[in-house]
Amino acid sequence: MDRGTVGSAHRGRLLVEVRKVGASAVVTPAGELDHHTADVLREPLENCLTDGYARLVVDCSRLEFCDSTGLNVLLGARLKAEAAGGGVHLAGMQPVVARVFEITGAEAVFTVHDNLEAALGE
């Protein structure tokens, strides 16, 4: 299993790390995901898809905040991943982030896992 770090991006309040784990790309945003930082997550997600990783696992355990712009980034990645035969799996959401998904109903369109290990074990 390749667990090497592929790359990272950082702008202000959000750091995004990307690594390959088997057939999945694990994308780990840390900090605040909002309209100021959305591109910091959007670009790595799109790069993973361009590189042939249709199964994206977003480790949300270090994500402290997510607004509607951040939610739209994840929804857009989901559509592209599904078109490529994969999907977006969300893992380890903090309660404040999970609440955004619950309020909007977005948790119904993602595969949500309690933690990263569960998401990678599927």
N, CA, C and O atoms as a printed pandas DataFrame, in Angstrom:
     atom_number atom_name residue_name chain_id  residue_number  x_coord  y_coord  z_coord
0              1         N          MET        A               1    0.836   -1.167    0.000
1              2        CA          MET        A               1    0.000    0.000    0.000
2              3         C          MET        A               1    0.888    1.240    0.000
3              4         O          MET        A               1    1.752    1.375    0.867
4              5         N          ASP        A               2    0.698    2.130   -0.936
5              6        CA          ASP        A               2    1.473    3.354   -1.008
6              7         C          ASP        A               2    0.845    4.392   -0.097
7              8         O          ASP        A               2   -0.303    4.791   -0.295
8              9         N          ARG        A               3    1.592    4.824    0.891
9             10        CA          ARG        A               3    1.084    5.846    1.804
10            11         C          ARG        A               3    1.920    7.120    1.700
11            12         O          ARG        A               3    2.007    7.886    2.659
12            13         N          GLY        A               4    2.524    7.343    0.555
13            14        CA          GLY        A               4    3.370    8.509    0.371
14            15         C          GLY        A               4    2.559    9.776    0.186
15            16         O          GLY        A               4    1.482    9.762   -0.409
16            17         N          THR        A               5    3.087   10.860    0.698
17            18        CA          THR        A               5    2.427   12.145    0.514
18            19         C          THR        A               5    2.628   12.590   -0.917
19            20         O          THR        A               5    3.752   12.628   -1.418
20            21         N          VAL        A               6    1.541   12.924   -1.565
21            22        CA          VAL        A               6    1.583   13.371   -2.945
22            23         C          VAL        A               6    1.823   14.863   -3.006
23            24         O          VAL        A               6    2.568   15.332   -3.867
24            25         N          GLY        A               7    1.219   15.606   -2.124
25            26        CA          GLY        A               7    1.389   17.051   -2.156
26            27         C          GLY        A               7    0.587   17.731   -1.077
27            28         O          GLY        A               7   -0.132   17.101   -0.302
28            29         N          SER        A               8    0.735   19.047   -1.055
29            30        CA          SER        A               8   -0.039   19.823   -0.105
30            31         C          SER        A               8   -0.231   21.229   -0.651
31            32         O          SER        A               8    0.519   21.694   -1.510
32            33         N          ALA        A               9   -1.244   21.884   -0.134
33            34        CA          ALA        A               9   -1.530   23.272   -0.496
34            35         C          ALA        A               9   -1.901   24.010    0.778
35            36         O          ALA        A               9   -2.417   23.415    1.725
36            37         N          HIS        A              10   -1.636   25.302    0.796
37            38        CA          HIS        A              10   -1.909   26.066    2.010
38            39         C          HIS        A              10   -2.249   27.505    1.635
39            40         O          HIS        A              10   -1.556   28.123    0.827
40            41         N          ARG        A              11   -3.293   28.020    2.211
41            42        CA          ARG        A              11   -3.611   29.436    2.068
42            43         C          ARG        A              11   -4.327   29.885    3.331
43            44         O          ARG        A              11   -5.464   29.494    3.595
44            45         N          GLY        A              12   -3.657   30.692    4.083
45            46        CA          GLY        A              12   -4.282   31.270    5.267
46            47         C          GLY        A              12   -4.761   30.245    6.264
47            48         O          GLY        A              12   -3.967   29.612    6.960
48            49         N          ARG        A              13   -6.060   30.090    6.326
49            50        CA          ARG        A              13   -6.671   29.263    7.358
50            51         C          ARG        A              13   -6.897   27.818    6.949
51            52         O          ARG        A              13   -7.514   27.069    7.706
52            53         N          LEU        A              14   -6.421   27.392    5.778
53            54        CA          LEU        A              14   -6.658   26.011    5.355
54            55         C          LEU        A              14   -5.382   25.404    4.781
55            56         O          LEU        A              14   -4.719   25.998    3.931
56            57         N          LEU        A              15   -5.062   24.231    5.255
57            58        CA          LEU        A              15   -3.960   23.435    4.732
58            59         C          LEU        A              15   -4.571   22.151    4.207
59            60         O          LEU        A              15   -5.408   21.547    4.877
60            61         N          VAL        A              16   -4.164   21.721    3.011
61            62        CA          VAL        A              16   -4.688   20.485    2.430
62            63         C          VAL        A              16   -3.521   19.584    2.079
63            64         O          VAL        A              16   -2.612   19.979    1.350
64            65         N          GLU        A              17   -3.555   18.373    2.603
65            66        CA          GLU        A              17   -2.546   17.362    2.289
66            67         C          GLU        A              17   -3.201   16.267    1.465
67            68         O          GLU        A              17   -4.364   15.923    1.676
68            69         N          VAL        A              18   -2.438   15.725    0.523
69            70        CA          VAL        A              18   -2.930   14.659   -0.346
70            71         C          VAL        A              18   -1.930   13.520   -0.320
71            72         O          VAL        A              18   -0.721   13.737   -0.409
72            73         N          ARG        A              19   -2.442   12.307   -0.197
73            74        CA          ARG        A              19   -1.579   11.122   -0.286
74            75         C          ARG        A              19   -2.346    9.996   -0.931
75            76         O          ARG        A              19   -3.577    9.982   -0.934
76            77         N          LYS        A              20   -1.613    9.058   -1.473
77            78        CA          LYS        A              20   -2.213    7.892   -2.115
78            79         C          LYS        A              20   -2.219    6.735   -1.126
79            80         O          LYS        A              20   -1.216    6.463   -0.467
80            81         N          VAL        A              21   -3.348    6.064   -1.030
81            82        CA          VAL        A              21   -3.455    4.857   -0.214
82            83         C          VAL        A              21   -4.178    3.827   -1.072
83            84         O          VAL        A              21   -5.400    3.876   -1.214
84            85         N          GLY        A              22   -3.428    2.903   -1.639
85            86        CA          GLY        A              22   -4.022    1.922   -2.542
86            87         C          GLY        A              22   -4.648    2.611   -3.736
87            88         O          GLY        A              22   -3.993    3.398   -4.419
88            89         N          ALA        A              23   -5.914    2.320   -3.991
89            90        CA          ALA        A              23   -6.630    2.906   -5.125
90            91         C          ALA        A              23   -7.313    4.221   -4.775
91            92         O          ALA        A              23   -8.019    4.800   -5.601
92            93         N          SER        A              24   -7.102    4.686   -3.552
93            94        CA          SER        A              24   -7.758    5.914   -3.101
94            95         C          SER        A              24   -6.768    7.067   -3.003
95            96         O          SER        A              24   -5.581    6.872   -2.743
96            97         N          ALA        A              25   -7.282    8.260   -3.214
97            98        CA          ALA        A              25   -6.542    9.477   -2.883
98            99         C          ALA        A              25   -7.152    9.991   -1.593
99           100         O          ALA        A              25   -8.356   10.234   -1.522
100          101         N          VAL        A              26   -6.326   10.155   -0.579
101          102        CA          VAL        A              26   -6.781   10.675    0.701
102          103         C          VAL        A              26   -6.436   12.157    0.751
103          104         O          VAL        A              26   -5.270   12.545    0.673
104          105         N          VAL        A              27   -7.464   12.965    0.881
105          106        CA          VAL        A              27   -7.322   14.415    0.907
106          107         C          VAL        A              27   -7.699   14.872    2.315
107          108         O          VAL        A              27   -8.805   14.611    2.786
108          109         N          THR        A              28   -6.767   15.555    2.980
109          110        CA          THR        A              28   -6.977   15.960    4.365
110          111         C          THR        A              28   -6.932   17.475    4.484
111          112         O          THR        A              28   -5.852   18.065    4.516
112          113         N          PRO        A              29   -8.106   18.110    4.549
113          114        CA          PRO        A              29   -8.128   19.547    4.796
114          115         C          PRO        A              29   -8.047   19.810    6.301
115          116         O          PRO        A              29   -8.698   19.131    7.095
116          117         N          ALA        A              30   -7.244   20.800    6.681
117          118        CA          ALA        A              30   -7.115   21.158    8.097
118          119         C          ALA        A              30   -7.335   22.652    8.238
119          120         O          ALA        A              30   -6.643   23.455    7.611
120          121         N          GLY        A              31   -8.301   23.018    9.063
121          122        CA          GLY        A              31   -8.595   24.425    9.288
122          123         C          GLY        A              31  -10.009   24.766    8.878
123          124         O          GLY        A              31  -10.942   23.999    9.115
124          125         N          GLU        A              32  -10.160   25.937    8.255
125          126        CA          GLU        A              32  -11.474   26.462    7.916
126          127         C          GLU        A              32  -11.683   26.463    6.405
127          128         O          GLU        A              32  -10.886   27.025    5.653
128          129         N          LEU        A              33  -12.767   25.825    5.977
129          130        CA          LEU        A              33  -13.125   25.743    4.560
130          131         C          LEU        A              33  -14.286   26.697    4.312
131          132         O          LEU        A              33  -15.411   26.445    4.741
132          133         N          ASP        A              34  -14.002   27.794    3.615
133          134        CA          ASP        A              34  -15.032   28.789    3.321
134          135         C          ASP        A              34  -14.763   29.412    1.963
135          136         O          ASP        A              34  -13.917   28.920    1.216
136          137         N          HIS        A              35  -15.462   30.476    1.634
137          138        CA          HIS        A              35  -15.316   31.034    0.283
138          139         C          HIS        A              35  -13.926   31.611    0.037
139          140         O          HIS        A              35  -13.533   31.765   -1.119
140          141         N          HIS        A              36  -13.171   31.933    1.083
141          142        CA          HIS        A              36  -11.806   32.424    0.918
142          143         C          HIS        A              36  -10.807   31.305    0.669
143          144         O          HIS        A              36   -9.771   31.527    0.043
144          145         N          THR        A              37  -11.105   30.118    1.149
145          146        CA          THR        A              37  -10.143   29.009    1.077
146          147         C          THR        A              37  -10.602   27.857    0.191
147          148         O          THR        A              37   -9.895   26.856    0.073
148          149         N          ALA        A              38  -11.751   27.977   -0.422
149          150        CA          ALA        A              38  -12.328   26.858   -1.179
150          151         C          ALA        A              38  -11.401   26.344   -2.281
151          152         O          ALA        A              38  -11.324   25.135   -2.499
152          153         N          ASP        A              39  -10.706   27.224   -2.970
153          154        CA          ASP        A              39   -9.813   26.784   -4.046
154          155         C          ASP        A              39   -8.649   25.957   -3.537
155          156         O          ASP        A              39   -8.091   25.148   -4.278
156          157         N          VAL        A              40   -8.275   26.153   -2.272
157          158        CA          VAL        A              40   -7.187   25.376   -1.688
158          159         C          VAL        A              40   -7.578   23.897   -1.620
159          160         O          VAL        A              40   -6.711   23.025   -1.685
160          161         N          LEU        A              41   -8.866   23.613   -1.490
161          162        CA          LEU        A              41   -9.353   22.234   -1.511
162          163         C          LEU        A              41   -9.755   21.812   -2.920
163          164         O          LEU        A              41   -9.493   20.677   -3.319
164          165         N          ARG        A              42  -10.380   22.696   -3.673
165          166        CA          ARG        A              42  -10.875   22.355   -5.014
166          167         C          ARG        A              42   -9.746   21.857   -5.922
167          168         O          ARG        A              42   -9.894   20.840   -6.600
168          169         N          GLU        A              43   -8.633   22.569   -5.933
169          170        CA          GLU        A              43   -7.534   22.222   -6.841
170          171         C          GLU        A              43   -6.959   20.825   -6.576
171          172         O          GLU        A              43   -6.805   20.056   -7.525
172          173         N          PRO        A              44   -6.635   20.466   -5.331
173          174        CA          PRO        A              44   -6.136   19.103   -5.097
174          175         C          PRO        A              44   -7.159   18.015   -5.439
175          176         O          PRO        A              44   -6.790   16.959   -5.953
176          177         N          LEU        A              45   -8.442   18.268   -5.155
177          178        CA          LEU        A              45   -9.471   17.282   -5.509
178          179         C          LEU        A              45   -9.505   17.073   -7.024
179          180         O          LEU        A              45   -9.551   15.938   -7.497
180          181         N          GLU        A              46   -9.481   18.161   -7.773
181          182        CA          GLU        A              46   -9.497   18.055   -9.233
182          183         C          GLU        A              46   -8.226   17.401   -9.752
183          184         O          GLU        A              46   -8.276   16.626  -10.707
184          185         N          ASN        A              47   -7.081   17.702   -9.133
185          186        CA          ASN        A              47   -5.823   17.068   -9.540
186          187         C          ASN        A              47   -5.858   15.560   -9.322
187          188         O          ASN        A              47   -5.356   14.798  -10.149
188          189         N          CYS        A              48   -6.448   15.131   -8.216
189          190        CA          CYS        A              48   -6.566   13.691   -7.950
190          191         C          CYS        A              48   -7.384   13.020   -9.044
191          192         O          CYS        A              48   -7.017   11.952   -9.533
192          193         N          LEU        A              49   -8.484   13.641   -9.425
193          194        CA          LEU        A              49   -9.328   13.084  -10.485
194          195         C          LEU        A              49   -8.583   13.065  -11.812
195          196         O          LEU        A              49   -8.668   12.085  -12.552
196          197         N          THR        A              50   -7.866   14.116  -12.119
197          198        CA          THR        A              50   -7.073   14.183  -13.353
198          199         C          THR        A              50   -6.007   13.096  -13.366
199          200         O          THR        A              50   -5.685   12.544  -14.418
200          201         N          ASP        A              51   -5.457   12.790  -12.182
201          202        CA          ASP        A              51   -4.422   11.757  -12.068
202          203         C          ASP        A              51   -4.985   10.338  -12.063
203          204         O          ASP        A              51   -4.231    9.375  -11.927
204          205         N          GLY        A              52   -6.302   10.202  -12.211
205          206        CA          GLY        A              52   -6.915    8.889  -12.318
206          207         C          GLY        A              52   -7.457    8.307  -11.028
207          208         O          GLY        A              52   -7.827    7.134  -10.992
208          209         N          TYR        A              53   -7.511    9.092   -9.978
209          210        CA          TYR        A              53   -8.065    8.613   -8.711
210          211         C          TYR        A              53   -9.535    9.017   -8.645
211          212         O          TYR        A              53   -9.862   10.162   -8.332
212          213         N          ALA        A              54  -10.417    8.063   -8.944
213          214        CA          ALA        A              54  -11.855    8.341   -8.922
214          215         C          ALA        A              54  -12.444    8.110   -7.535
215          216         O          ALA        A              54  -13.560    8.548   -7.256
216          217         N          ARG        A              55  -11.704    7.428   -6.666
217          218        CA          ARG        A              55  -12.161    7.213   -5.279
218          219         C          ARG        A              55  -11.415    8.191   -4.394
219          220         O          ARG        A              55  -10.225    8.032   -4.125
220          221         N          LEU        A              56  -12.140    9.206   -3.947
221          222        CA          LEU        A              56  -11.553   10.237   -3.094
222          223         C          LEU        A              56  -12.056   10.062   -1.671
223          224         O          LEU        A              56  -13.261    9.981   -1.433
224          225         N          VAL        A              57  -11.133   10.003   -0.737
225          226        CA          VAL        A              57  -11.479    9.935    0.677
226          227         C          VAL        A              57  -11.063   11.262    1.292
227          228         O          VAL        A              57   -9.880   11.603    1.302
228          229         N          VAL        A              58  -12.021   12.001    1.800
229          230        CA          VAL        A              58  -11.739   13.286    2.436
230          231         C          VAL        A              58  -11.752   13.059    3.938
231          232         O          VAL        A              58  -12.798   12.816    4.539
232          233         N          ASP        A              59  -10.570   13.144    4.528
233          234        CA          ASP        A              59  -10.418   12.984    5.975
234          235         C          ASP        A              59  -10.749   14.323    6.620
235          236         O          ASP        A              59   -9.937   15.248    6.600
236          237         N          CYS        A              60  -11.931   14.422    7.186
237          238        CA          CYS        A              60  -12.435   15.682    7.752
238          239         C          CYS        A              60  -12.089   15.852    9.224
239          240         O          CYS        A              60  -12.578   16.784    9.863
240          241         N          SER        A              61  -11.267   14.986    9.769
241          242        CA          SER        A              61  -11.004   15.003   11.205
242          243         C          SER        A              61  -10.313   16.282   11.677
243          244         O          SER        A              61  -10.384   16.621   12.858
244          245         N          ARG        A              62   -9.648   16.989   10.769
245          246        CA          ARG        A              62   -8.960   18.234   11.136
246          247         C          ARG        A              62   -9.663   19.466   10.563
247          248         O          ARG        A              62   -9.146   20.580   10.652
248          249         N          LEU        A              63  -10.837   19.259    9.980
249          250        CA          LEU        A              63  -11.610   20.362    9.421
250          251         C          LEU        A              63  -12.444   20.990   10.538
251          252         O          LEU        A              63  -13.290   20.326   11.138
252          253         N          GLU        A              64  -12.201   22.263   10.810
253          254        CA          GLU        A              64  -12.832   22.951   11.936
254          255         C          GLU        A              64  -14.104   23.695   11.560
255          256         O          GLU        A              64  -14.936   23.976   12.422
256          257         N          PHE        A              65  -14.263   24.021   10.266
257          258        CA          PHE        A              65  -15.410   24.805    9.821
258          259         C          PHE        A              65  -15.626   24.542    8.345
259          260         O          PHE        A              65  -14.668   24.348    7.596
260          261         N          CYS        A              66  -16.888   24.534    7.923
261          262        CA          CYS        A              66  -17.221   24.385    6.511
262          263         C          CYS        A              66  -18.490   25.184    6.238
263          264         O          CYS        A              66  -19.520   24.963    6.875
264          265         N          ASP        A              67  -18.409   26.121    5.283
265          266        CA          ASP        A              67  -19.602   26.872    4.915
266          267         C          ASP        A              67  -20.167   26.321    3.608
267          268         O          ASP        A              67  -19.718   25.284    3.120
268          269         N          SER        A              68  -21.150   27.014    3.046
269          270        CA          SER        A              68  -21.818   26.515    1.842
270          271         C          SER        A              68  -20.874   26.449    0.643
271          272         O          SER        A              68  -21.044   25.590   -0.221
272          273         N          THR        A              69  -19.897   27.326    0.574
273          274        CA          THR        A              69  -18.935   27.276   -0.530
274          275         C          THR        A              69  -18.100   26.005   -0.435
275          276         O          THR        A              69  -17.860   25.333   -1.438
276          277         N          GLY        A              70  -17.663   25.683    0.767
277          278        CA          GLY        A              70  -16.904   24.446    0.968
278          279         C          GLY        A              70  -17.735   23.219    0.645
279          280         O          GLY        A              70  -17.250   22.263    0.040
280          281         N          LEU        A              71  -18.985   23.259    1.055
281          282        CA          LEU        A              71  -19.904   22.161    0.744
282          283         C          LEU        A              71  -20.044   21.997   -0.767
283          284         O          LEU        A              71  -20.061   20.875   -1.272
284          285         N          ASN        A              72  -20.143   23.110   -1.484
285          286        CA          ASN        A              72  -20.257   23.052   -2.940
286          287         C          ASN        A              72  -19.000   22.491   -3.601
287          288         O          ASN        A              72  -19.097   21.821   -4.629
288          289         N          VAL        A              73  -17.838   22.750   -3.038
289          290        CA          VAL        A              73  -16.599   22.164   -3.560
290          291         C          VAL        A              73  -16.677   20.643   -3.463
291          292         O          VAL        A              73  -16.341   19.940   -4.415
292          293         N          LEU        A              74  -17.117   20.141   -2.321
293          294        CA          LEU        A              74  -17.220   18.694   -2.126
294          295         C          LEU        A              74  -18.305   18.089   -3.016
295          296         O          LEU        A              74  -18.130   16.995   -3.553
296          297         N          LEU        A              75  -19.413   18.790   -3.173
297          298        CA          LEU        A              75  -20.477   18.299   -4.055
298          299         C          LEU        A              75  -20.000   18.247   -5.506
299          300         O          LEU        A              75  -20.309   17.297   -6.225
300          301         N          GLY        A              76  -19.257   19.251   -5.936
301          302        CA          GLY        A              76  -18.714   19.263   -7.292
302          303         C          GLY        A              76  -17.739   18.119   -7.515
303          304         O          GLY        A              76  -17.761   17.476   -8.565
304          305         N          ALA        A              77  -16.882   17.862   -6.532
305          306        CA          ALA        A              77  -15.935   16.750   -6.625
306          307         C          ALA        A              77  -16.676   15.418   -6.683
307          308         O          ALA        A              77  -16.274   14.501   -7.399
308          309         N          ARG        A              78  -17.757   15.327   -5.925
309          310        CA          ARG        A              78  -18.566   14.106   -5.924
310          311         C          ARG        A              78  -19.124   13.820   -7.310
311          312         O          ARG        A              78  -19.060   12.687   -7.787
312          313         N          LEU        A              79  -19.669   14.837   -7.952
313          314        CA          LEU        A              79  -20.223   14.648   -9.300
314          315         C          LEU        A              79  -19.150   14.193  -10.290
315          316         O          LEU        A              79  -19.386   13.295  -11.097
316          317         N          LYS        A              80  -17.982   14.809  -10.225
317          318        CA          LYS        A              80  -16.891   14.447  -11.139
318          319         C          LYS        A              80  -16.363   13.048  -10.837
319          320         O          LYS        A              80  -16.060   12.284  -11.753
320          321         N          ALA        A              81  -16.255   12.714   -9.555
321          322        CA          ALA        A              81  -15.769   11.379   -9.179
322          323         C          ALA        A              81  -16.754   10.302   -9.619
323          324         O          ALA        A              81  -16.347    9.255  -10.122
324          325         N          GLU        A              82  -18.039   10.552   -9.431
325          326        CA          GLU        A              82  -19.045    9.576   -9.855
326          327         C          GLU        A              82  -19.062    9.425  -11.367
327          328         O          GLU        A              82  -19.261    8.320  -11.872
328          329         N          ALA        A              83  -18.859   10.507  -12.093
329          330        CA          ALA        A              83  -18.801   10.433  -13.557
330          331         C          ALA        A              83  -17.608    9.597  -14.012
331          332         O          ALA        A              83  -17.629    9.009  -15.093
332          333         N          ALA        A              84  -16.564    9.549  -13.177
333          334        CA          ALA        A              84  -15.371    8.760  -13.488
334          335         C          ALA        A              84  -15.469    7.336  -12.930
335          336         O          ALA        A              84  -14.508    6.571  -13.013
336          337         N          GLY        A              85  -16.628    6.980  -12.362
337          338        CA          GLY        A              85  -16.824    5.632  -11.838
338          339         C          GLY        A              85  -16.444    5.461  -10.383
339          340         O          GLY        A              85  -16.352    4.331   -9.902
340          341         N          GLY        A              86  -16.221    6.551   -9.671
341          342        CA          GLY        A              86  -15.824    6.471   -8.266
342          343         C          GLY        A              86  -16.797    7.188   -7.365
343          344         O          GLY        A              86  -18.011    7.124   -7.557
344          345         N          GLY        A              87  -16.251    7.871   -6.379
345          346        CA          GLY        A              87  -17.082    8.607   -5.447
346          347         C          GLY        A              87  -16.240    9.340   -4.433
347          348         O          GLY        A              87  -15.017    9.203   -4.396
348          349         N          VAL        A              88  -16.915   10.123   -3.608
349          350        CA          VAL        A              88  -16.257   10.847   -2.530
350          351         C          VAL        A              88  -16.747   10.273   -1.215
351          352         O          VAL        A              88  -17.950   10.204   -0.963
352          353         N          HIS        A              89  -15.811    9.865   -0.387
353          354        CA          HIS        A              89  -16.102    9.330    0.939
354          355         C          HIS        A              89  -15.615   10.339    1.966
355          356         O          HIS        A              89  -14.482   10.813    1.885
356          357         N          LEU        A              90  -16.458   10.668    2.923
357          358        CA          LEU        A              90  -16.101   11.602    3.979
358          359         C          LEU        A              90  -15.857   10.826    5.266
359          360         O          LEU        A              90  -16.622    9.927    5.615
360          361         N          ALA        A              91  -14.790   11.178    5.964
361          362        CA          ALA        A              91  -14.426   10.439    7.170
362          363         C          ALA        A              91  -14.124   11.380    8.321
363          364         O          ALA        A              91  -13.521   12.437    8.133
364          365         N          GLY        A              92  -14.548   10.986    9.515
365          366        CA          GLY        A              92  -14.159   11.661   10.743
366          367         C          GLY        A              92  -14.629   13.091   10.887
367          368         O          GLY        A              92  -13.879   13.940   11.369
368          369         N          MET        A              93  -15.845   13.375   10.484
369          370        CA          MET        A              93  -16.338   14.752   10.580
370          371         C          MET        A              93  -16.527   15.184   12.030
371          372         O          MET        A              93  -17.107   14.461   12.840
372          373         N          GLN        A              94  -16.026   16.378   12.339
373          374        CA          GLN        A              94  -16.260   16.990   13.639
374          375         C          GLN        A              94  -17.735   17.400   13.711
375          376         O          GLN        A              94  -18.344   17.655   12.673
376          377         N          PRO        A              95  -18.317   17.467   14.901
377          378        CA          PRO        A              95  -19.744   17.800   15.029
378          379         C          PRO        A              95  -20.161   19.095   14.321
379          380         O          PRO        A              95  -21.229   19.140   13.711
380          381         N          VAL        A              96  -19.340   20.143   14.390
381          382        CA          VAL        A              96  -19.713   21.408   13.765
382          383         C          VAL        A              96  -19.794   21.271   12.245
383          384         O          VAL        A              96  -20.640   21.905   11.614
384          385         N          VAL        A              97  -18.936   20.461   11.657
385          386        CA          VAL        A              97  -18.960   20.235   10.206
386          387         C          VAL        A              97  -20.099   19.279    9.859
387          388         O          VAL        A              97  -20.819   19.500    8.885
388          389         N          ALA        A              98  -20.263   18.239   10.636
389          390        CA          ALA        A              98  -21.340   17.279   10.382
390          391         C          ALA        A              98  -22.696   17.974   10.410
391          392         O          ALA        A              98  -23.603   17.599    9.667
392          393         N          ARG        A              99  -22.837   18.977   11.256
393          394        CA          ARG        A              99  -24.108   19.707   11.371
394          395         C          ARG        A              99  -24.463   20.411   10.057
395          396         O          ARG        A              99  -25.633   20.447    9.679
396          397         N          VAL        A             100  -23.478   20.964    9.365
397          398        CA          VAL        A             100  -23.718   21.612    8.069
398          399         C          VAL        A             100  -24.277   20.594    7.079
399          400         O          VAL        A             100  -25.219   20.888    6.343
400          401         N          PHE        A             101  -23.700   19.409    7.063
401          402        CA          PHE        A             101  -24.154   18.365    6.158
402          403         C          PHE        A             101  -25.553   17.883    6.534
403          404         O          PHE        A             101  -26.371   17.579    5.666
404          405         N          GLU        A             102  -25.816   17.817    7.840
405          406        CA          GLU        A             102  -27.126   17.385    8.316
406          407         C          GLU        A             102  -28.205   18.415    7.963
407          408         O          GLU        A             102  -29.264   18.053    7.450
408          409         N          ILE        A             103  -27.943   19.673    8.232
409          410        CA          ILE        A             103  -28.920   20.736    7.978
410          411         C          ILE        A             103  -29.280   20.817    6.496
411          412         O          ILE        A             103  -30.443   21.007    6.141
412          413         N          THR        A             104  -28.275   20.672    5.638
413          414        CA          THR        A             104  -28.504   20.812    4.193
414          415         C          THR        A             104  -28.978   19.524    3.532
415          416         O          THR        A             104  -29.420   19.537    2.383
416          417         N          GLY        A             105  -28.886   18.408    4.260
417          418        CA          GLY        A             105  -29.249   17.125    3.674
418          419         C          GLY        A             105  -28.143   16.523    2.830
419          420         O          GLY        A             105  -28.342   15.485    2.199
420          421         N          ALA        A             106  -26.978   17.159    2.810
421          422        CA          ALA        A             106  -25.878   16.690    1.971
422          423         C          ALA        A             106  -25.316   15.344    2.427
423          424         O          ALA        A             106  -24.722   14.625    1.624
424          425         N          GLU        A             107  -25.495   14.993    3.699
425          426        CA          GLU        A             107  -24.956   13.701    4.154
426          427         C          GLU        A             107  -25.616   12.539    3.423
427          428         O          GLU        A             107  -25.068   11.438    3.376
428          429         N          ALA        A             108  -26.791   12.785    2.853
429          430        CA          ALA        A             108  -27.499   11.720    2.124
430          431         C          ALA        A             108  -26.861   11.400    0.776
431          432         O          ALA        A             108  -27.105   10.326    0.225
432          433         N          VAL        A             109  -26.053   12.303    0.235
433          434        CA          VAL        A             109  -25.458   12.056   -1.091
434          435         C          VAL        A             109  -23.995   11.644   -1.015
435          436         O          VAL        A             109  -23.380   11.354   -2.042
436          437         N          PHE        A             110  -23.433   11.615    0.184
437          438        CA          PHE        A             110  -22.057   11.171    0.379
438          439         C          PHE        A             110  -22.055    9.868    1.168
439          440         O          PHE        A             110  -22.997    9.570    1.903
440          441         N          THR        A             111  -20.999    9.108    1.008
441          442        CA          THR        A             111  -20.751    7.977    1.894
442          443         C          THR        A             111  -19.950    8.541    3.053
443          444         O          THR        A             111  -18.838    9.036    2.866
444          445         N          VAL        A             112  -20.515    8.465    4.252
445          446        CA          VAL        A             112  -19.898    9.051    5.437
446          447         C          VAL        A             112  -19.425    7.934    6.361
447          448         O          VAL        A             112  -20.163    6.992    6.651
448          449         N          HIS        A             113  -18.175    8.060    6.817
449          450        CA          HIS        A             113  -17.571    7.063    7.704
450          451         C          HIS        A             113  -17.179    7.730    9.012
451          452         O          HIS        A             113  -16.886    8.925    9.050
452          453         N          ASP        A             114  -17.175    6.946   10.083
453          454        CA          ASP        A             114  -16.805    7.480   11.394
454          455         C          ASP        A             114  -15.350    7.943   11.445
455          456         O          ASP        A             114  -15.021    8.916   12.125
456          457         N          ASN        A             115  -14.483    7.235   10.717
457          458        CA          ASN        A             115  -13.066    7.585   10.754
458          459         C          ASN        A             115  -12.379    7.168    9.446
459          460         O          ASN        A             115  -12.975    6.506    8.596
460          461         N          LEU        A             116  -11.135    7.565    9.311
461          462        CA          LEU        A             116  -10.390    7.290    8.077
462          463         C          LEU        A             116  -10.194    5.800    7.858
463          464         O          LEU        A             116  -10.301    5.318    6.730
464          465         N          GLU        A             117   -9.913    5.074    8.914
465          466        CA          GLU        A             117   -9.689    3.639    8.790
466          467         C          GLU        A             117  -10.906    2.944    8.210
467          468         O          GLU        A             117  -10.777    2.062    7.362
468          469         N          ALA        A             118  -12.086    3.337    8.663
469          470        CA          ALA        A             118  -13.327    2.748    8.134
470          471         C          ALA        A             118  -13.508    3.099    6.661
471          472         O          ALA        A             118  -13.943    2.256    5.877
472          473         N          ALA        A             119  -13.184    4.315    6.278
473          474        CA          ALA        A             119  -13.331    4.740    4.884
474          475         C          ALA        A             119  -12.370    3.979    3.977
475          476         O          ALA        A             119  -12.723    3.645    2.846
476          477         N          LEU        A             120  -11.185    3.709    4.447
477          478        CA          LEU        A             120  -10.193    2.990    3.634
478          479         C          LEU        A             120  -10.447    1.490    3.638
479          480         O          LEU        A             120  -10.015    0.781    2.729
480          481         N          GLY        A             121  -11.146    1.007    4.655
481          482        CA          GLY        A             121  -11.419   -0.418    4.750
482          483         C          GLY        A             121  -12.554   -0.885    3.857
483          484         O          GLY        A             121  -12.737   -2.087    3.666
484          485         N          GLU        A             122  -13.309    0.041    3.312
485          486        CA          GLU        A             122  -14.485   -0.318    2.490
486          487         C          GLU        A             122  -14.051   -0.831    1.144
487          488         O          GLU        A             122  -14.892   -1.181    0.316
